[in-house]
Short mmCIF file of C-alpha atoms in Angstrom, two decimals:
data_model
loop_
_atom_site.label_atom_id
_atom_site.label_comp_id
_atom_site.label_asym_id
_atom_site.label_seq_id
_atom_site.Cartn_x
_atom_site.Cartn_y
_atom_site.Cartn_z
CA UNK Z 255 -13.19 -17.28 -10.49
CA UNK Z 256 -14.51 -16.96 -14.05
CA UNK Z 257 -16.73 -14.27 -15.47
CA UNK Z 258 -19.86 -15.74 -13.90
CA UNK Z 259 -18.76 -14.67 -10.40
CA UNK Z 260 -20.31 -11.43 -9.23
CA UNK Z 261 -18.63 -8.98 -6.85
CA UNK Z 262 -18.66 -10.39 -3.36
CA UNK Z 263 -19.37 -14.02 -4.24
CA UNK Z 264 -16.79 -16.53 -3.11
CA UNK Z 265 -14.96 -18.68 -5.65
CA UNK Z 266 -15.45 -22.45 -5.73
CA UNK Z 267 -12.72 -23.25 -8.28
CA UNK Z 268 -9.26 -24.01 -6.77
CA UNK Z 269 -7.35 -20.77 -6.38
CA UNK Z 270 -4.52 -19.93 -8.73
CA UNK Z 271 -2.95 -16.50 -8.50
CA UNK Z 272 -0.95 -14.63 -11.14
CA UNK Z 273 1.19 -12.05 -9.33
CA UNK Z 274 3.06 -9.08 -10.80
CA UNK Z 275 5.87 -7.50 -8.81
CA UNK Z 276 8.11 -10.47 -8.04
CA UNK Z 277 11.12 -8.29 -7.18
CA UNK Z 278 9.09 -5.83 -5.12
CA UNK Z 279 8.50 -5.88 -1.39
CA UNK Z 280 4.74 -6.55 -1.48
CA UNK Z 281 5.05 -8.98 -4.40
CA UNK Z 282 7.66 -11.00 -2.52
CA UNK Z 283 5.56 -11.13 0.65
CA UNK Z 284 2.49 -12.19 -1.35
CA UNK Z 285 4.36 -15.19 -2.75
CA UNK Z 286 5.42 -16.24 0.76
CA UNK Z 287 1.83 -15.90 1.99
CA UNK Z 288 0.54 -18.06 -0.86
CA UNK Z 289 3.14 -20.71 -0.03
CA UNK Z 290 2.15 -20.72 3.64
CA UNK Z 291 -1.56 -20.96 2.75
CA UNK Z 292 -1.02 -23.64 0.10
CA UNK Z 293 -2.33 -21.40 -2.70
CA UNK Z 294 -0.96 -22.11 -6.16
CA UNK Z 295 0.66 -19.00 -7.66
CA UNK Z 296 2.91 -17.88 -10.48
CA UNK Z 297 4.79 -14.63 -10.93
CA UNK Z 298 4.03 -12.86 -14.19
CA UNK Z 299 7.02 -12.53 -16.50
CA UNK Z 300 5.43 -9.96 -18.85
CA UNK Z 301 6.05 -6.23 -18.74
CA UNK Z 302 2.93 -4.36 -17.64
CA UNK Z 303 3.07 -1.95 -20.57
CA UNK Z 304 3.44 -4.82 -23.07
CA UNK Z 305 -0.08 -6.15 -23.69
CA UNK Z 306 0.89 -9.30 -25.68
CA UNK Z 307 3.24 -10.36 -22.86
CA UNK Z 308 0.40 -10.04 -20.32
CA UNK Z 309 -1.98 -11.98 -22.55
CA UNK Z 310 0.66 -14.71 -22.88
CA UNK Z 311 1.01 -14.88 -19.06
CA UNK Z 312 -2.76 -15.23 -18.58
CA UNK Z 313 -2.99 -17.90 -21.29
CA UNK Z 314 -0.07 -19.89 -19.83
CA UNK Z 315 -1.16 -19.66 -16.17
CA UNK Z 316 -4.97 -19.64 -16.49
CA UNK Z 317 -5.33 -17.92 -13.10
CA UNK Z 318 -8.45 -17.41 -10.99
CA UNK Z 319 -7.20 -13.98 -9.83
CA UNK Z 320 -4.48 -11.50 -10.76
CA UNK Z 321 -2.54 -9.34 -8.28
CA UNK Z 322 -0.65 -6.21 -9.26
CA UNK Z 323 2.13 -5.32 -6.83
CA UNK Z 324 4.35 -3.90 -9.58
CA UNK Z 325 4.92 -0.20 -10.01
CA UNK Z 326 7.40 2.60 -9.84
CA UNK Z 327 7.81 4.26 -6.44
CA UNK Z 328 11.33 5.52 -7.16
CA UNK Z 329 14.64 4.73 -5.49
CA UNK Z 330 15.52 5.75 -2.90
CA UNK Z 331 12.16 7.55 -2.77
CA UNK Z 332 9.43 9.24 -4.82
CA UNK Z 333 11.70 12.18 -5.67
CA UNK Z 334 13.13 9.91 -8.41
CA UNK Z 335 9.79 10.14 -10.25
CA UNK Z 336 10.16 13.92 -10.58
CA UNK Z 337 13.08 13.44 -12.99
CA UNK Z 338 11.84 10.19 -14.59
CA UNK Z 339 8.31 11.15 -15.57
CA UNK Z 340 7.97 9.05 -18.72
CA UNK Z 341 9.22 5.90 -16.96
CA UNK Z 342 6.75 6.60 -14.13
CA UNK Z 343 3.83 7.00 -16.57
CA UNK Z 344 4.84 3.88 -18.51
CA UNK Z 345 4.50 1.59 -15.50
CA UNK Z 346 2.08 3.36 -13.15
CA UNK Z 347 -0.43 4.52 -15.76
CA UNK Z 348 0.00 2.69 -19.08
CA UNK Z 349 1.05 -0.59 -17.44
CA UNK Z 350 -1.62 -0.69 -14.74
CA UNK Z 351 -4.40 0.19 -17.20
CA UNK Z 352 -3.19 -2.41 -19.69
CA UNK Z 353 -3.22 -5.11 -17.01
CA UNK Z 354 -6.71 -4.07 -15.84
CA UNK Z 355 -7.95 -4.18 -19.44
CA UNK Z 356 -6.47 -7.61 -20.16
CA UNK Z 357 -7.99 -8.95 -16.92
CA UNK Z 358 -11.40 -7.50 -17.79
CA UNK Z 359 -11.29 -9.10 -21.21
CA UNK Z 360 -10.60 -12.47 -19.56
CA UNK Z 361 -13.23 -12.05 -16.82
CA UNK Z 362 -10.63 -11.87 -14.05
CA UNK Z 363 -10.65 -9.87 -10.82
CA UNK Z 364 -7.50 -7.75 -10.45
CA UNK Z 365 -6.33 -6.92 -6.93
CA UNK Z 366 -4.36 -3.71 -7.45
CA UNK Z 367 -2.09 -2.43 -4.68
CA UNK Z 368 -2.39 1.34 -5.08
CA UNK Z 369 -1.68 4.26 -2.77
CA UNK Z 370 -3.51 6.46 -0.30
CA UNK Z 371 -0.86 9.16 -0.76
CA UNK Z 372 -3.28 11.08 -2.98
CA UNK Z 373 -4.83 13.08 -0.15
CA UNK Z 374 -3.67 15.71 2.32
CA UNK Z 375 -5.31 17.16 5.42
CA UNK Z 376 -7.66 20.03 4.51
CA UNK Z 377 -10.41 22.17 6.07
CA UNK Z 378 -12.95 19.34 5.73
CA UNK Z 379 -10.49 16.73 7.05
CA UNK Z 380 -8.37 18.63 9.61
CA UNK Z 381 -5.35 17.04 11.24
CA UNK Z 382 -6.37 15.49 14.55
CA UNK Z 383 -10.10 15.60 13.83
CA UNK Z 384 -10.56 11.88 13.24
CA UNK Z 385 -12.40 12.71 10.01
CA UNK Z 386 -10.79 10.56 7.35
CA UNK Z 387 -10.98 10.66 3.58
CA UNK Z 388 -13.49 8.15 2.24
CA UNK Z 389 -13.18 5.84 -0.77
CA UNK Z 390 -15.41 8.05 -2.92
CA UNK Z 391 -13.56 11.31 -2.11
CA UNK Z 392 -11.70 13.06 -4.90
CA UNK Z 393 -7.89 13.15 -4.42
CA UNK Z 394 -6.66 16.58 -3.33
CA UNK Z 395 -2.89 15.96 -3.25
CA UNK Z 396 -0.84 16.15 -6.42
CA UNK Z 397 2.30 17.60 -4.83
CA UNK Z 398 4.49 14.81 -6.23
CA UNK Z 399 4.47 13.43 -9.77
CA UNK Z 400 4.20 9.94 -8.26
CA UNK Z 401 0.94 10.86 -6.48
CA UNK Z 402 -0.34 12.65 -9.58
CA UNK Z 403 0.02 9.50 -11.72
CA UNK Z 404 -1.56 7.36 -9.00
CA UNK Z 405 -4.59 9.67 -8.68
CA UNK Z 406 -5.02 9.65 -12.46
CA UNK Z 407 -4.95 5.90 -12.75
CA UNK Z 408 -7.27 5.40 -9.77
CA UNK Z 409 -9.86 7.63 -11.43
CA UNK Z 410 -9.65 5.69 -14.70
CA UNK Z 411 -9.78 2.31 -12.94
CA UNK Z 412 -13.16 3.21 -11.41
CA UNK Z 413 -14.57 2.33 -14.84
CA UNK Z 414 -13.26 -1.24 -14.59
CA UNK Z 415 -15.80 -3.29 -12.63
CA UNK Z 416 -13.25 -6.13 -12.26
CA UNK Z 417 -10.65 -4.13 -10.31
CA UNK Z 418 -10.18 -3.98 -6.55
CA UNK Z 419 -8.04 -0.91 -5.75
CA UNK Z 420 -6.30 -1.04 -2.37
CA UNK Z 421 -5.02 2.30 -1.08
CA UNK Z 422 -1.85 1.41 0.83
CA UNK Z 423 -0.07 4.06 2.95
CA UNK Z 424 3.38 4.19 4.54
CA UNK Z 425 3.68 0.37 4.61
CA UNK Z 426 5.18 -1.30 7.65
CA UNK Z 427 6.15 -4.93 8.32
CA UNK Z 428 7.87 -6.92 11.04
CA UNK Z 429 11.04 -6.97 8.91
CA UNK Z 430 12.86 -4.03 10.47
CA UNK Z 431 15.90 -4.61 8.26
CA UNK Z 432 13.97 -3.84 5.09
CA UNK Z 433 14.85 -0.40 3.67
CA UNK Z 434 11.31 -0.05 2.23
CA UNK Z 435 9.75 -0.41 5.68
CA UNK Z 436 8.45 2.96 6.92
CA UNK Z 437 9.85 2.29 10.42
CA UNK Z 438 13.28 1.42 9.02
CA UNK Z 439 13.24 4.58 6.92
CA UNK Z 440 12.42 6.94 9.77
CA UNK Z 441 14.91 5.33 12.20
CA UNK Z 442 17.64 6.05 9.64
CA UNK Z 443 16.67 9.64 8.85
CA UNK Z 444 18.76 12.41 10.34
CA UNK Z 445 15.55 14.27 11.24
CA UNK Z 446 11.86 13.42 11.04
CA UNK Z 447 8.64 15.39 10.92
CA UNK Z 448 5.98 14.44 13.48
CA UNK Z 449 2.56 14.16 11.83
CA UNK Z 450 -0.22 11.64 12.54
CA UNK Z 451 -0.95 9.48 9.48
CA UNK Z 452 -2.90 6.45 8.39
CA UNK Z 453 -0.56 3.51 7.76
CA UNK Z 454 -0.67 -0.08 6.50
CA UNK Z 455 0.63 -2.96 8.64
CA UNK Z 456 1.38 -5.49 5.89
CA UNK Z 457 1.56 -8.48 8.26
CA UNK Z 458 -2.12 -7.94 9.09
CA UNK Z 459 -3.42 -6.51 5.82
CA UNK Z 460 -1.78 -8.63 3.10
CA UNK Z 461 -3.59 -11.80 4.29
CA UNK Z 462 -6.79 -9.72 4.17
CA UNK Z 463 -6.09 -8.84 0.52
CA UNK Z 464 -5.93 -12.57 -0.29
CA UNK Z 465 -9.26 -13.02 1.48
CA UNK Z 466 -10.66 -10.11 -0.57
CA UNK Z 467 -9.66 -11.99 -3.74
CA UNK Z 468 -11.40 -15.12 -2.45
CA UNK Z 469 -14.54 -13.04 -1.91
CA UNK Z 470 -14.15 -11.42 -5.35
CA UNK Z 471 -14.42 -7.92 -3.89
CA UNK Z 472 -13.99 -5.03 -6.30
CA UNK Z 473 -14.01 -1.24 -6.08
CA UNK Z 474 -11.82 1.07 -3.99
CA UNK Z 475 -10.82 0.29 -0.39
CA UNK Z 476 -8.80 2.42 2.00
CA UNK Z 477 -6.26 -0.28 2.86
CA UNK Z 478 -4.89 0.99 6.17
CA UNK Z 479 -5.38 0.14 9.82
CA UNK Z 480 -8.02 2.24 11.58
CA UNK Z 481 -6.83 5.47 13.21
CA UNK Z 482 -3.57 7.35 12.90
CA UNK Z 483 -0.09 7.20 14.41
CA UNK Z 484 2.61 9.86 14.37
CA UNK Z 485 6.31 9.52 13.60
CA UNK Z 486 7.22 10.25 17.22
CA UNK Z 487 4.75 7.67 18.55
CA UNK Z 488 6.34 5.00 16.33
CA UNK Z 489 9.86 6.01 17.36
CA UNK Z 490 8.85 5.96 21.03
CA UNK Z 491 7.62 2.36 20.54
CA UNK Z 492 10.88 1.57 18.76
CA UNK Z 493 12.84 2.92 21.72
CA UNK Z 494 10.64 1.08 24.26
CA UNK Z 495 10.64 -2.31 22.50
CA UNK Z 496 13.84 -2.41 20.44
CA UNK Z 497 16.55 0.07 21.41
CA UNK Z 498 16.35 1.94 24.74
CA UNK Z 499 19.26 4.19 23.67
CA UNK Z 500 17.59 5.29 20.42
CA UNK Z 501 17.22 9.05 19.97
CA UNK Z 502 15.87 11.21 17.15
CA UNK Z 503 15.42 14.82 16.14
CA UNK Z 504 12.33 16.46 14.72
CA UNK Z 505 12.03 19.18 12.16
CA UNK Z 506 9.12 21.11 10.65
CA UNK Z 507 7.43 20.60 7.29
CA UNK Z 508 9.07 23.86 6.17
CA UNK Z 509 12.52 22.51 7.10
CA UNK Z 510 11.73 19.16 5.45
CA UNK Z 511 10.75 20.94 2.23
CA UNK Z 512 14.35 22.16 1.87
CA UNK Z 513 15.78 18.62 1.68
CA UNK Z 514 13.18 16.91 -0.54
CA UNK Z 515 12.29 17.58 -4.17
CA UNK Z 516 8.55 16.87 -4.00
CA UNK Z 517 6.15 17.50 -1.09
CA UNK Z 518 4.86 14.46 0.80
CA UNK Z 519 1.26 13.49 1.54
CA UNK Z 520 -0.06 13.47 5.12
CA UNK Z 521 -3.59 12.26 5.79
CA UNK Z 522 -6.08 10.10 7.64
CA UNK Z 523 -8.12 7.60 5.63
CA UNK Z 524 -11.57 6.44 6.73
CA UNK Z 525 -11.60 2.64 7.23
CA UNK Z 526 -15.32 2.03 7.85
CA UNK Z 527 -15.76 0.17 4.54
CA UNK Z 528 -12.84 -2.21 5.18
CA UNK Z 529 -13.90 -2.74 8.82
CA UNK Z 530 -17.42 -3.70 7.73
CA UNK Z 531 -15.92 -6.48 5.61
CA UNK Z 532 -13.21 -7.40 8.17
CA UNK Z 533 -14.41 -6.46 11.68
CA UNK Z 534 -11.33 -8.08 13.25
CA UNK Z 535 -9.02 -5.39 11.79
CA UNK Z 536 -6.90 -3.91 14.60
CA UNK Z 537 -6.40 -0.17 15.23
CA UNK Z 538 -3.00 1.02 14.02
CA UNK Z 539 -1.24 1.23 17.40
CA UNK Z 540 -2.47 -2.21 18.52
CA UNK Z 541 -1.46 -3.69 15.17
CA UNK Z 542 2.01 -2.15 15.43
CA UNK Z 543 2.56 -3.73 18.84
CA UNK Z 544 1.12 -7.15 17.90
CA UNK Z 545 2.69 -7.62 14.47
CA UNK Z 546 5.86 -5.49 14.57
CA UNK Z 547 7.18 -4.57 17.99
CA UNK Z 548 6.31 -7.64 20.11
CA UNK Z 549 7.87 -10.11 17.59
CA UNK Z 550 11.04 -7.97 17.47
CA UNK Z 551 11.17 -7.06 21.17
CA UNK Z 552 14.67 -6.76 22.57
CA UNK Z 553 13.98 -4.88 25.81
CA UNK Z 554 13.01 -6.60 29.07
CA UNK Z 555 9.68 -4.83 29.48
CA UNK Z 556 7.70 -2.33 27.48
#
């Protein structure tokens, strides 16, 4: 890239990516995608909150673009962040801002995998209405400390013209053995709520994020497939394509609240902006079938 490239102008220099989040799910998949596309890449070894270590990475690698797939989501889930607030701030706020600042200083676009779990259905965006939250809307969900830090950092990153913020939600991939996969999670839960949500099919969207880097896109993007899908709809597909004997039980949000520490975000994100840039983007249910359930199909017919 180089500082002379404006937002939305394609790079001519050979691509070289510096990726943070080697041990994470998205970071690992990004590396595999780069390998399959023949894109040169290196994983950053610096700690996000340690500015000199990031500067050393950039100097050593001399990348065209930087990707941030590092961050604290908590293990096994975001409830961890409620009791580890300083650690969460250190990576999600201090670290992300430091990386954005180093990249800006070097004239580099930063593709930042963020979250769309900073909104919840409200009177202007009612459940089932098809009215999604737009990129410019102010976050209205701070029920979990995780979401609170993510909303804070997103707001601050708006001031960095070199950052492309991708709002990922409830990520799903074709790897149904991965414990981070939303489908894997809900098939293992004793009980699940049943609420339509925007979600991110990584198999379709991660290649798009690489294309966004090539186009030097910046600003905020709702990084989900168009439309919504509910927990039950996903589990019905799982039963139809994978395991005909699979059964599950539902419970209400009120019942769920008794077994989790922090409330969870439920929302629909508007994908008009992303669709304008990538018209081929599939609606969520079609993407689920094409990228997740068909490749894993075990039943005779679905």
